[in-house]
Amino acid sequence: MAGIYLHVPFCKQACYYCDFHFSTNQRYVKEMTEALCAELKLQKDYLHHEPVKTIYFGGGTPSLLTDEQLRRILDIIKSNYSIAGDPEITLEANPDDLTPEKLESLRQIGINRLSIGIQSFNQDVLKYLNRAHDRGQALRCFENARKAGFNNISIDLIYAIPADSHDNWHQDLDQALELQPEHISSYSLTIEPKTTFGNWLRKGNIPPIDEEFSATQFEILMERLTQADYEQYEVSNFCKPGYYSRHNSGYWKQEKYLGIGPSAHSYDGVNRRFNISHNPKYMKAIAESEIPYEEDILTDEDRINEYLLTTLRTKWGADLGKMAYKWEYDLLSEQGAYLERLFAKNYAIIDDNHLKLTKSGFLLADKISSDLFKIKI
Ligand code: SF4
């Protein structure tokens, strides 16, 4: 089974923290839609005709596309790819785009899962992040999505905002729990160099992220959502029983996926490709029937390291038998002393021949995986 990701590289305005590839110049949305359709046709053999079980419109802001544009993209996928029964079709959307009419047509087009970029219900925080929506729109769009019949909704929340408080974080979580979305993705704010916040940090206009404050807010998040019967199936992802993001779970389980659009990544089960992150150059290449990508040829060490990095962030953990079988790598004997320390501190356990991190281990997931990396020779 495989997935298709479509990158729609346009936004109404730049959120101050955002490091994704997008343009606020929306003049070329129509041309970009044509380029995405053309790339879908050019890449139709990439997945070797494996059934596609998930389609994910991400970005950028795919909710800026018109109904016709979305429908056209889905039609091209259906006529060029083999689609599994009951595919998950997700659209990332910003609250200010989700009017009752838009929601109704999204349902009719076949979108069956929404991932709404709410980020916070606090008006001051939304302003601080330069989000295009306000608190009222966040609440209304959720209510309208339910009325339109969406029964699989994910919301995004950001924590560790400088100058924010634990009280505000609790209020955000109270509000989220009142809405009862099926899925919540929640990430700590990070300050990337090429963003407005990165620039402000260099000038000393904002403080750096306080790691201790962020860790406490992560603990609050885990505690509150677990108490409310959400399952933490990945470090930053929580869901009601059975409502995993099937698309993102495919990434974490090393399944094949095809990324369409500028900056999109693809994985064919062997190597990774990265499309160029430049809208005009991407559209020009596609118009000439060329796919503008770079490829990473992965070594076994790369595969082992990627496997640890992704699987240790999930509740399923790293399958030790699979590592031994696929790469002849015996993690327990190679990293025995380090693992003993993790077990002693209750950061990790072995369960059914899988190495799994505990909740305390999740706090340090990326550090633990990189400590376990097989060093390149
Ligand atoms: S809407 Fe999303 S992709 Fe666009 S700037 Fe904001 S965070 Fe980035």
Short mmCIF file of C-alpha atoms and ligand atoms in Angstrom, two decimals, residues 11 13-15 17-18 20 22 59-61 94 131, ligand 1:
data_model
loop_
_atom_site.label_atom_id
_atom_site.label_comp_id
_atom_site.label_asym_id
_atom_site.label_seq_id
_atom_site.Cartn_x
_atom_site.Cartn_y
_atom_site.Cartn_z
CA CYS A 11 -0.49 30.94 1.82
CA GLN A 13 0.26 35.43 4.83
CA ALA A 14 3.48 34.17 6.37
CA CYS A 15 3.20 32.83 9.91
CA TYR A 17 7.49 30.64 12.74
CA CYS A 18 6.92 28.83 9.45
CA PHE A 20 7.72 25.26 5.04
CA PHE A 22 5.21 28.50 0.30
CA GLY A 59 1.30 22.80 2.07
CA GLY A 60 1.20 25.72 2.22
CA THR A 61 -2.55 26.04 2.38
CA ASN A 94 -6.92 26.99 7.68
CA ARG A 131 -1.92 33.50 11.90
S1 SF4 B 1 -0.46 28.72 6.96
FE1 SF4 B 1 0.84 26.92 7.41
S2 SF4 B 1 2.24 26.74 5.65
FE2 SF4 B 1 1.30 28.79 5.55
S3 SF4 B 1 2.76 30.14 6.57
FE3 SF4 B 1 1.27 29.49 8.13
S4 SF4 B 1 2.16 27.64 9.06
FE4 SF4 B 1 3.26 28.02 7.14
#
